[in-house]
XYZ file of C-alpha atoms in Angstrom:
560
model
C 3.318 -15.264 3.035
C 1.672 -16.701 0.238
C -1.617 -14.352 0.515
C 0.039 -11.243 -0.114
C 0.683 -12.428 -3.712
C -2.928 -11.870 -4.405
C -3.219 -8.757 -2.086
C -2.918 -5.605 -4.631
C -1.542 -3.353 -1.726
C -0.063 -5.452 0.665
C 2.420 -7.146 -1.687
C -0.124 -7.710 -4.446
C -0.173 -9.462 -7.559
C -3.620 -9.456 -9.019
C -5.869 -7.743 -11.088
C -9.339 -8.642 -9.887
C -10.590 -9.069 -13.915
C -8.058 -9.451 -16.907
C -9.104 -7.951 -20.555
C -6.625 -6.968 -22.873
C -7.621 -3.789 -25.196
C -7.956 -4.400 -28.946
C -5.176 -1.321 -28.711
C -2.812 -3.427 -26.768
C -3.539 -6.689 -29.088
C -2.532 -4.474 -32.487
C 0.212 -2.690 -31.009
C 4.033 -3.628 -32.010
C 6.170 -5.136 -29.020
C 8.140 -2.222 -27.150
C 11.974 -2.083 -27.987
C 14.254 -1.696 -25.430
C 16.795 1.092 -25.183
C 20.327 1.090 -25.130
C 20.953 0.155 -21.809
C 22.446 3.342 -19.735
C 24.202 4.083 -16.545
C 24.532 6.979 -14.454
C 27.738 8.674 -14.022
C 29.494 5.687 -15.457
C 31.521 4.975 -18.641
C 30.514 1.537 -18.179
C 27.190 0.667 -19.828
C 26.276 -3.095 -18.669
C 24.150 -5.417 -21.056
C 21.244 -7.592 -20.057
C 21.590 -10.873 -19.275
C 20.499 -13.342 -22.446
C 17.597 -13.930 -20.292
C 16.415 -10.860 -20.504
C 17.103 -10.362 -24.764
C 13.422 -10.386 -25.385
C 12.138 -8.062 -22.334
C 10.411 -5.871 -24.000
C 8.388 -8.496 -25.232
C 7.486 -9.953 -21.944
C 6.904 -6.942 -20.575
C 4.040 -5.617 -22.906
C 2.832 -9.557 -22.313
C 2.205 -8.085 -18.718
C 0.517 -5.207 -19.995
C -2.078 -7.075 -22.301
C -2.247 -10.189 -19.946
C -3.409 -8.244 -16.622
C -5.022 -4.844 -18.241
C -2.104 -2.207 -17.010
C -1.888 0.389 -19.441
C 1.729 1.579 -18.324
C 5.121 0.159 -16.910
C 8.763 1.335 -15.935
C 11.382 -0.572 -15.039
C 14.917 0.078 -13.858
C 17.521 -2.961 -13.078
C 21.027 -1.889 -11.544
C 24.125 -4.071 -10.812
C 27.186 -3.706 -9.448
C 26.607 -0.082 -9.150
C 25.480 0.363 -12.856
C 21.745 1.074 -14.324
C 21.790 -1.888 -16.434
C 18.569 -0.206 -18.037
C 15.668 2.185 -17.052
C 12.691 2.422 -19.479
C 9.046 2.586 -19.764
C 6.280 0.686 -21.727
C 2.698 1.644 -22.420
C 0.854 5.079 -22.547
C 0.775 7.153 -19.533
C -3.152 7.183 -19.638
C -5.672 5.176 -21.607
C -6.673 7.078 -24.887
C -3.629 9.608 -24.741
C -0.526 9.851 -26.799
C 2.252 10.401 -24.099
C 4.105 7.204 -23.271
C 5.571 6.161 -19.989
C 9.537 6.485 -19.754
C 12.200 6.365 -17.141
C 11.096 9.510 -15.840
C 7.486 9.323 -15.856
C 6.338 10.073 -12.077
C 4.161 7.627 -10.121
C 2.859 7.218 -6.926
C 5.496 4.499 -4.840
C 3.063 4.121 -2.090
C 3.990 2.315 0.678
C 7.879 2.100 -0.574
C 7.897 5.525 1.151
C 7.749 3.622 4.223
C 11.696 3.014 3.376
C 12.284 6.397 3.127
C 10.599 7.131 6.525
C 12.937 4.313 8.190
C 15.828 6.190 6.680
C 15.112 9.466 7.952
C 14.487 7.746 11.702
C 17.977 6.102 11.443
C 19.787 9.186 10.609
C 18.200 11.274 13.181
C 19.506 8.673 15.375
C 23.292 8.392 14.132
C 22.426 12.439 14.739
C 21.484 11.880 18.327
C 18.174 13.085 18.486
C 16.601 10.399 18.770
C 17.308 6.691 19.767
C 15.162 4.380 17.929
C 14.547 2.408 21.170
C 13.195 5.280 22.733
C 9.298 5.077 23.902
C 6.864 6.779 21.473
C 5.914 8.890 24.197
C 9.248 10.714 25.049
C 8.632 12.173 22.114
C 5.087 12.549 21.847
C 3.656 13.098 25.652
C 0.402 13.043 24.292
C 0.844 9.516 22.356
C -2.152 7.073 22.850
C -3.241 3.385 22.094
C -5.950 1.667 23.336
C -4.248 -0.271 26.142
C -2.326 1.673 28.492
C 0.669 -0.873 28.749
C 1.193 -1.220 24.916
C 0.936 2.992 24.905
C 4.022 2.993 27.628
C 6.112 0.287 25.901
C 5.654 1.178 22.249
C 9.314 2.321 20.835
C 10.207 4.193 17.945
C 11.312 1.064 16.516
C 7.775 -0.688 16.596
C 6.250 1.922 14.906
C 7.768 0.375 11.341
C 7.549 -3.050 12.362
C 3.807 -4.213 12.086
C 3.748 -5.727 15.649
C 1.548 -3.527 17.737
C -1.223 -5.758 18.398
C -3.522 -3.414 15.463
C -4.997 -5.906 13.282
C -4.591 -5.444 9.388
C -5.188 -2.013 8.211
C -7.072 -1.079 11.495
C -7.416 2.776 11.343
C -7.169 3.145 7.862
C -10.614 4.482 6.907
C -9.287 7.777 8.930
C -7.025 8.324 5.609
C -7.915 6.112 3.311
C -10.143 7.088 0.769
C -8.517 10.597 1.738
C -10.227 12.583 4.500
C -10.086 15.828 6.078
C -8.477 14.837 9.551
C -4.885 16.217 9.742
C -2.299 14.222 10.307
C -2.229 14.557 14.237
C -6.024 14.219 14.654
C -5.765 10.865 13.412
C -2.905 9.826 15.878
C -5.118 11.067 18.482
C -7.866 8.738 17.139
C -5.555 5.951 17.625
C -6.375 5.938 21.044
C -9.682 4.155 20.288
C -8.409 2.082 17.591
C -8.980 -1.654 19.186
C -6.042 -3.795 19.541
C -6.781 -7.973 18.788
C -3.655 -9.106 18.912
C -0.872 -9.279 21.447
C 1.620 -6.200 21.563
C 5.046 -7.857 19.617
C 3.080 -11.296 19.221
C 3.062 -11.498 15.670
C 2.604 -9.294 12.018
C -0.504 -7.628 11.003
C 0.615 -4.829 8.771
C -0.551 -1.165 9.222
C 0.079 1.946 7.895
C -1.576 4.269 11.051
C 1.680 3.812 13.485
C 3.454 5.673 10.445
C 1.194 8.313 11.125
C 2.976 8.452 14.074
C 6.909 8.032 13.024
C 6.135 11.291 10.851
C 5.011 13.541 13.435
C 7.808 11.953 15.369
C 10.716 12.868 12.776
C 9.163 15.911 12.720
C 9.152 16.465 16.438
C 12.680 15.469 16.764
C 14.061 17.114 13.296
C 12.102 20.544 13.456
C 11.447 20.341 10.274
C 8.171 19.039 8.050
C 8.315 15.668 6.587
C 8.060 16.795 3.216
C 10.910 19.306 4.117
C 13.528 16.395 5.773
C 12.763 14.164 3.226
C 13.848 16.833 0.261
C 16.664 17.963 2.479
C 18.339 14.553 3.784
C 17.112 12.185 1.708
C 16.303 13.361 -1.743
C 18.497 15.821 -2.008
C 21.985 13.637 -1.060
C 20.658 10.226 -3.388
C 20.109 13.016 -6.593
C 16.714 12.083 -6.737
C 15.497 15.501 -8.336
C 12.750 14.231 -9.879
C 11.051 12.820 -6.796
C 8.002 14.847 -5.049
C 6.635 13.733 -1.334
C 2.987 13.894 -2.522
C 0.087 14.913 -5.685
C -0.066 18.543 -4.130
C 3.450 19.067 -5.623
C 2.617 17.931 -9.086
C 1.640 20.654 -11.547
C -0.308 20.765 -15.168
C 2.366 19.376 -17.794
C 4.699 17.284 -15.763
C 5.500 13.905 -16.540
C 3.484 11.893 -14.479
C 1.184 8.656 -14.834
C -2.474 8.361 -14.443
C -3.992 5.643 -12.316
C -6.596 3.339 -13.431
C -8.903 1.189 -11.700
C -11.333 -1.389 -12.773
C -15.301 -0.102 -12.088
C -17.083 -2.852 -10.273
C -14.143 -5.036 -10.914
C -14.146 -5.490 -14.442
C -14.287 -1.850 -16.454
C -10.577 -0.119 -16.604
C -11.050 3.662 -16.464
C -8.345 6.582 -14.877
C -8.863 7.538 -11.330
C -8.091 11.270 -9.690
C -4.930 10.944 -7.950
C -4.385 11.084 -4.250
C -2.273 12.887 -1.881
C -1.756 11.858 0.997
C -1.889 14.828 3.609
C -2.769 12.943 7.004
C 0.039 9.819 6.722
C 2.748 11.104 4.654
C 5.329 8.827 6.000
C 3.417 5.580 5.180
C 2.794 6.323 1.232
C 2.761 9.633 0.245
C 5.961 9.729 -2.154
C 5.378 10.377 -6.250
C 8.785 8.910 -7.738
C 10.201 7.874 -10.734
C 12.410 4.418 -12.300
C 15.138 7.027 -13.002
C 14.997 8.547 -9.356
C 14.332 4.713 -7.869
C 17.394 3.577 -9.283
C 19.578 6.043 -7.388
C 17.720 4.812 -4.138
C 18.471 1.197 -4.652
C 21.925 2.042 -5.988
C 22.709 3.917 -2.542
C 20.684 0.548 -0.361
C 22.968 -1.662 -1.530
C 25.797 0.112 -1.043
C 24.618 0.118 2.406
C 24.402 4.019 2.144
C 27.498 5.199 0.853
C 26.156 7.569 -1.549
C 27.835 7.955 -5.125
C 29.577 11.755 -4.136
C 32.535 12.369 -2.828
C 33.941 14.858 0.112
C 36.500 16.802 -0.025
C 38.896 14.511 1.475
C 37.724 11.891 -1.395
C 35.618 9.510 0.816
C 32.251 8.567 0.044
C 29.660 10.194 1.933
C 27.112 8.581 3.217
C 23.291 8.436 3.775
C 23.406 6.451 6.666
C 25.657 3.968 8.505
C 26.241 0.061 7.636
C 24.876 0.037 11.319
C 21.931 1.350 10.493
C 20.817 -0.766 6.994
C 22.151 -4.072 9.213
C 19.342 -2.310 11.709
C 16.760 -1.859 8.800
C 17.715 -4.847 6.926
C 17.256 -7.256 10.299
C 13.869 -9.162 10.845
C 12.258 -7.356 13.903
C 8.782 -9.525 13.293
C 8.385 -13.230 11.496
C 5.995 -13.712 8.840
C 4.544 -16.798 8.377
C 5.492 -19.483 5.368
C 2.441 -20.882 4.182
C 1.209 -22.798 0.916
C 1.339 -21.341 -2.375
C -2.344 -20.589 -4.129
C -1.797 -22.643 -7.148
C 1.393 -25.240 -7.107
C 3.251 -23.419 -9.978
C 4.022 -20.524 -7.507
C 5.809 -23.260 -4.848
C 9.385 -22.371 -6.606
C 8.628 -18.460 -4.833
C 8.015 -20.020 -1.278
C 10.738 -18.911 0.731
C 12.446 -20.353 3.122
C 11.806 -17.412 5.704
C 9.701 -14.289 5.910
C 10.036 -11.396 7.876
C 9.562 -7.821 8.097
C 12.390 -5.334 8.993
C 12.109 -1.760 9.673
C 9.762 -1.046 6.794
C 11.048 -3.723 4.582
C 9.800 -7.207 3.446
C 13.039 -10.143 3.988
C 12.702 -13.301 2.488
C 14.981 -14.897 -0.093
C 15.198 -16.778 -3.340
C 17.743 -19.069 -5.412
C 19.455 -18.971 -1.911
C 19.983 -15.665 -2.131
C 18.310 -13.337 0.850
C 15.785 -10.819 -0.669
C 15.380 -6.929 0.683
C 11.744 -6.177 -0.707
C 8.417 -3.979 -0.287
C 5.526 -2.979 -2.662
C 3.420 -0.166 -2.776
C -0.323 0.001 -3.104
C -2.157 3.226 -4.289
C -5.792 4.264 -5.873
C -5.080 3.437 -9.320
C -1.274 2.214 -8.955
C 1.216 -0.826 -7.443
C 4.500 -1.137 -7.449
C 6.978 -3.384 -6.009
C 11.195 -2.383 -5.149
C 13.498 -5.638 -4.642
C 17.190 -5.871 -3.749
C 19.145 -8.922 -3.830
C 22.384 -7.672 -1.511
C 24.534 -10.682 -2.216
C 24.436 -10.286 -6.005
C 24.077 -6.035 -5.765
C 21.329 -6.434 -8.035
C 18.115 -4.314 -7.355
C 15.105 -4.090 -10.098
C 11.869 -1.603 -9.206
C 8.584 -1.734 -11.233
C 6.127 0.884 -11.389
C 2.562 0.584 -12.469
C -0.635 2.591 -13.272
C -3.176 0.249 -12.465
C -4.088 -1.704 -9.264
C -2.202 -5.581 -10.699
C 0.047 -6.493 -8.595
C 0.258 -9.675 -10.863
C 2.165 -7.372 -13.206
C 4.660 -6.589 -11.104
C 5.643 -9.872 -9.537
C 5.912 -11.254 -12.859
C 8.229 -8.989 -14.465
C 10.244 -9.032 -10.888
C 10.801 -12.604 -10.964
C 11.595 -12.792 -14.581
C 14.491 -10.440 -13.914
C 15.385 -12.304 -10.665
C 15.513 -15.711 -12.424
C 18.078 -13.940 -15.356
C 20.730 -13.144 -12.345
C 19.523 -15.855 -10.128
C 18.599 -18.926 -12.276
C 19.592 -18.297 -15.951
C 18.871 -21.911 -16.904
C 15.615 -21.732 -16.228
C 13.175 -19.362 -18.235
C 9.675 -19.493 -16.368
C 6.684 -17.332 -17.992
C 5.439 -15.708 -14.829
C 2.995 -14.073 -16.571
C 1.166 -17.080 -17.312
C 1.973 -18.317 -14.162
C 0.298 -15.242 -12.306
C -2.634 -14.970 -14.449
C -3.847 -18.467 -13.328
C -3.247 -17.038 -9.700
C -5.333 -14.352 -10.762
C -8.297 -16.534 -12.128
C -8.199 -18.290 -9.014
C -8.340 -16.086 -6.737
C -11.507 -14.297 -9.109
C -12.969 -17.492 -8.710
C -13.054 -18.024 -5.287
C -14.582 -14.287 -4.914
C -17.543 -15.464 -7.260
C -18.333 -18.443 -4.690
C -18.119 -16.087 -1.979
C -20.958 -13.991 -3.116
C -22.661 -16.754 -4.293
C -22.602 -17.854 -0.625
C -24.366 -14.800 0.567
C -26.928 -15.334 -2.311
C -27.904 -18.667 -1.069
C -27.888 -17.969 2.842
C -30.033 -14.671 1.746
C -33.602 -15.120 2.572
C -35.079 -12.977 -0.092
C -38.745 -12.517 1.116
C -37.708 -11.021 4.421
C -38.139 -7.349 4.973
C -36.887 -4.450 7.069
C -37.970 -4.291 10.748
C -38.836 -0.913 10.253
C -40.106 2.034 7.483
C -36.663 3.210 5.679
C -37.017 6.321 7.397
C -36.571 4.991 10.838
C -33.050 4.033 9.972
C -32.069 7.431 9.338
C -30.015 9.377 11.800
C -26.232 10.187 12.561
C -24.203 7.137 13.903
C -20.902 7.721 16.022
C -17.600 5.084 15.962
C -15.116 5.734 18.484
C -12.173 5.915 16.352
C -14.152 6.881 12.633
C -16.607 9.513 14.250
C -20.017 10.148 12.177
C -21.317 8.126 9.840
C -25.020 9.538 8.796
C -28.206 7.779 7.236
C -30.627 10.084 5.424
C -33.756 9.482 3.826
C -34.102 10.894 0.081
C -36.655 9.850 -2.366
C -37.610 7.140 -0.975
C -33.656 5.532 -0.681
C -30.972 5.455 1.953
C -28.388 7.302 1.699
C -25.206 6.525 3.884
C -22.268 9.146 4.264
C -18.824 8.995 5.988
C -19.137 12.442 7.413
C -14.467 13.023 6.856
C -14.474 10.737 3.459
C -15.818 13.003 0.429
C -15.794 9.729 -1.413
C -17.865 7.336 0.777
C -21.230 8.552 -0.122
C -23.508 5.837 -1.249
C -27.080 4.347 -1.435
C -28.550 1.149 0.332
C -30.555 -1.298 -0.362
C -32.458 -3.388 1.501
C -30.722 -7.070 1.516
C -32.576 -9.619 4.313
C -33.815 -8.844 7.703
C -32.082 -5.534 9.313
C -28.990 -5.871 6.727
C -28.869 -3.490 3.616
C -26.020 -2.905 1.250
C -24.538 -0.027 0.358
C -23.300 0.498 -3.347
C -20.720 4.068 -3.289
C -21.431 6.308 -6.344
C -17.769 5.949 -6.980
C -17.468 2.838 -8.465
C -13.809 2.258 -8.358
C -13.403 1.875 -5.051
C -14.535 -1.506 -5.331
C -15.339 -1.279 -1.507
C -19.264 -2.149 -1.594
C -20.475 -3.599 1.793
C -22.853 -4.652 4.168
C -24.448 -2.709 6.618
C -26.403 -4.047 9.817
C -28.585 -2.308 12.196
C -28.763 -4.097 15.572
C -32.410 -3.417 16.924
C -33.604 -3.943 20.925
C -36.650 -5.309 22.314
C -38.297 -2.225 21.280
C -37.474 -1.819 17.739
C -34.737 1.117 18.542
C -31.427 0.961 16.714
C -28.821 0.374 18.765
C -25.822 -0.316 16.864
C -24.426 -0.677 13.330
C -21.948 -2.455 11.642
C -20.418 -3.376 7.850
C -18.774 -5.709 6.388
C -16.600 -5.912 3.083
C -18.836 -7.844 0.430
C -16.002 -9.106 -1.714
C -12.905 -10.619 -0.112
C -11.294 -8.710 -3.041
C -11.973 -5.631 -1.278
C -8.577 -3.803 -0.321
C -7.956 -4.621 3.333
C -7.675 -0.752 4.061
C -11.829 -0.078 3.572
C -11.500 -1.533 7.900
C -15.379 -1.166 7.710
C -15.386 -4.420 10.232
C -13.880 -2.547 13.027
C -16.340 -0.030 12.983
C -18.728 0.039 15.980
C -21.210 2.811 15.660
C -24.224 3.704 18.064
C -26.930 6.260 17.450
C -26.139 9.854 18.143
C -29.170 11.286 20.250
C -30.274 15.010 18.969
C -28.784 17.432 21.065
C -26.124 15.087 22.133
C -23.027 17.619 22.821
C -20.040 17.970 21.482
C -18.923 15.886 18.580
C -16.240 13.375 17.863
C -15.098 14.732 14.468
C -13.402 17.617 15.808
């Protein structure tokens, strides 16, 4: 449990370095609004605890190096408030607001639940239906969990995948579509027992989109407007970057280079996985959604005959809300997170469970190239809070979650999270230093390459990937990911038959080791790689690559 706090996608919460501009240090505290409400006459005020937010909130900012945050709280029903903090981009005028757009990330997986559940109440579909009534042509790896995978599973993180396997066939972006890499998942290896325990994934959402869309006739991005945006009065909400045009109000991601320099970063769609993190969302629009979960989708409209209409049935959020697959307890990384350790863990259909104060939480976060962000209910008190973020800290967004949890949940107590996540944070960066240093003391530096750099040229073939290619230029090694524009990088010799490759984009943060297996003969007969910081986001799956040499005039080509 206590690992995903320092995982920035998985339920992150830090930034790998922590600087605070000279910008940031000058600058006034933000003022809060007025707190507002939608469609209400009723406009709730925060909780004392929460007098000097504004404050604390730009204590985030400085503390872990996020330029920009939004925040919206509702209760009862109500938007208690909905605001933003911090300049959309670093070295630009426009500030963040309730309405500024970011990328959610994987709290589209919600969404995706949603639209399974009411195609279900709709009868065309029965989320314990097997994957493959759906999709004939539906593959994994082993043939028994490919017949008794169900629609449920796919949102459940209990297939047997380990964690992130497949992800290098979207993430960084390639040019596979959507359906070419559910095909690939048929060489994606399973480690783990099918339903034996969590390992989350984003691939087998892959496969719930082309499955709503099988069932529903429609695109995602087209059921999503149409039965989920659409009914909540999210207007403001897009389904990925391609929508997004020159002048809207939208945040820019940032990244730190090599760990340590903050600088923007192009944003992503998300073409070839829609359904696992493609949605671009605001606190304004995010605040509907939570407003409509915890009113276990009754959705604020009326019909004619007065009732509430609904997005979907108590049934189904009791369905969503239930843990399908335990998670875990273990020990906090420092002892001043121990008051967060739950007393269970879980995962539903594409939501986190756990609770707090004795309250049962409803959770998920969201991890993206440049931004994190985090969505909480608490269904016992109606309270929901959602933080947004345009940098990669997921430190920031715990700690301004907690502080409003703690103002419904445990007024008497006022804990600075932020202090308490920044020493998380230096942990964590300290434990990554005596990693490397490891590898610099079992290197042995006078060794050399079994062979002349040009011999380890050539195009190399993974099952599930397809080509990787080595080329020799001026005297370097160039390694390319032949469906991943952004994986091009050089490699240097390291110790024996390992290099390491350094990409030319240098906020990935994804550098790694690369090792040629060589036979009694000195031919090259397999390579693999290896993360070189356990900082590294867990998607960059470079360990479950297995790649062989391609022999010239090999036919046929496992790209297509």
């Amino acid at each position: 449990m206590f690992q995903r706090f320092l995982s920035p996608r998985l339920a992150g919460c830090c930034a790998l370095f922590v600087f605070a501009t000279a910008a940031w240090a000058q600058a006034p505290a933000a003022r809060l609004a007025p707190p507002v409400s939608i469609h209400d006459s009723a406009r709730p005020l925060l909780p004392p605890q929460l007098q000097d937010f504004g404050a604390y909130v730009d204590s985030a900012r400085k503390t872990f190096d996020v330029p920009g945050i939004a925040v919206a709280i509702v209760k009862d029903g109500h938007v208690v408030m909905e605001q933003g903090f911090g300049p959309r981009e670093i070295g630009k005028p426009a500030q963040v607001d309730a309405h500024t757009l970011f990328a959610i990330a994987s709290n589209t997986k919600a969404f995706t639940a949603a639209a399974l559940q009411q195609l279900d109440e709709q009868g065309k579909l029965k989320m314990d239906d097997r994957v493959i009534d759906h999709l004939p042509w539906f593959r994994m790896s082993d043939p028994y969990v490919t017949h008794e995978m169900r629609i449920r599973d796919l949102l459940a993180h209990r297939s047997g995948l380990s964690l992130g396997a497949g992800d290098l066939l979207y993430w960084p972006p390639t040019s596979y579509s959507t359906k070419q890499v559910v095909e690939r998942l048929r060489d994606v290896p399973i480690k783990n027992g099918f339903r034996s325990g969590y390992a989350y994934d984003n691939i087998l959402f892959a496969v719930a989109t082309l499955v709503i869309e099988q069932a529903s006739g429609q695109s995602y991005a087209d059921y999503v407007r149409t039965h989920l945006f659409k009914p909540v009065g999210m207007d403001e909400s897009l389904i990925d970057k391609t929508y997004i045009s020159a002048g809207m109000n939208v945040a820019t991601g940032h990244a730190k280079a090599d760990f340590k320099d903050l600088q923007p970063v192009p944003p992503m769609a998300w073409l070839n996985d829609p359904g696992a993190g493609g949605i671009y969302s605001s606190v304004h629009d995010m605040a509907k959604w939570m407003n409509v979960q915890l009113a276990a989708g009754a959705l604020p409209t009326s019909g004619a005959d007065g009732k509430s209409e609904r997005l979907f049935s108590e049934d189904s959020q009791r369905e969503m809300w239930s843990v399908l697959t335990p998670i875990k307890v273990g020990k906090p990384p420092i002892p001043e997170l121990a008051p967060l350790m739950p007393n269970f863990s879980g995962y539903g259909e594409s939501w986190f469970l756990s609770d707090y104060h004795g309250q049962k939480l409803v959770w998920h976060t969201g991890g993206w190239p440049g931004m994190v962000s985090r969505v909480t209910l608490v269904p016992g008190q109606h309270l929901g809070v959602v933080v947004l973020t345009n940098a990669e800290s997921g430190a920031a967004f715990n700690a301004v979650t907690y502080r409003v949890l703690d103002a419904y949940l445990n007024p008497e107590t006022k804990t600075d999270w932020v202090a308490v996540y920044d020493k998380a944070v230096k942990k964590a960066e300290a434990k990554s230093d005596d990693s490397y240093a490891g590898h610099l003391a079992a290197r042995d530096k006078n060794s050399k390459p079994s062979l002349a750099l040009a011999k380890y040229a050539g195009t190399y073939r993974d099952p599930w990937y397809g080509d990787v290619s080595v080329s020799h230029e001026n005297g370097k090694l160039r390694l390319r990911f032949s469906k991943t524009a952004q994986l091009v990088g050089t490699m240097t010799p390291w110790q024996h038959d390992t290099f390491t490759v350094r990409w030319d984009d240098r906020s990935l943060n994804a550098d790694a080791f690369v090792t040629f297996t060589l036979d009694m003969d000195g031919h090259i007969t397999e390579v693999r790689m290896q993360p070189i910081s356990p900082l590294t986001d867990f998607s960059f799956d470079f360990q479950d690559l297995r790649m062989v040499p391609v022999q010239a005039g090999t036919k046929g080509t496992q790209n297509d």
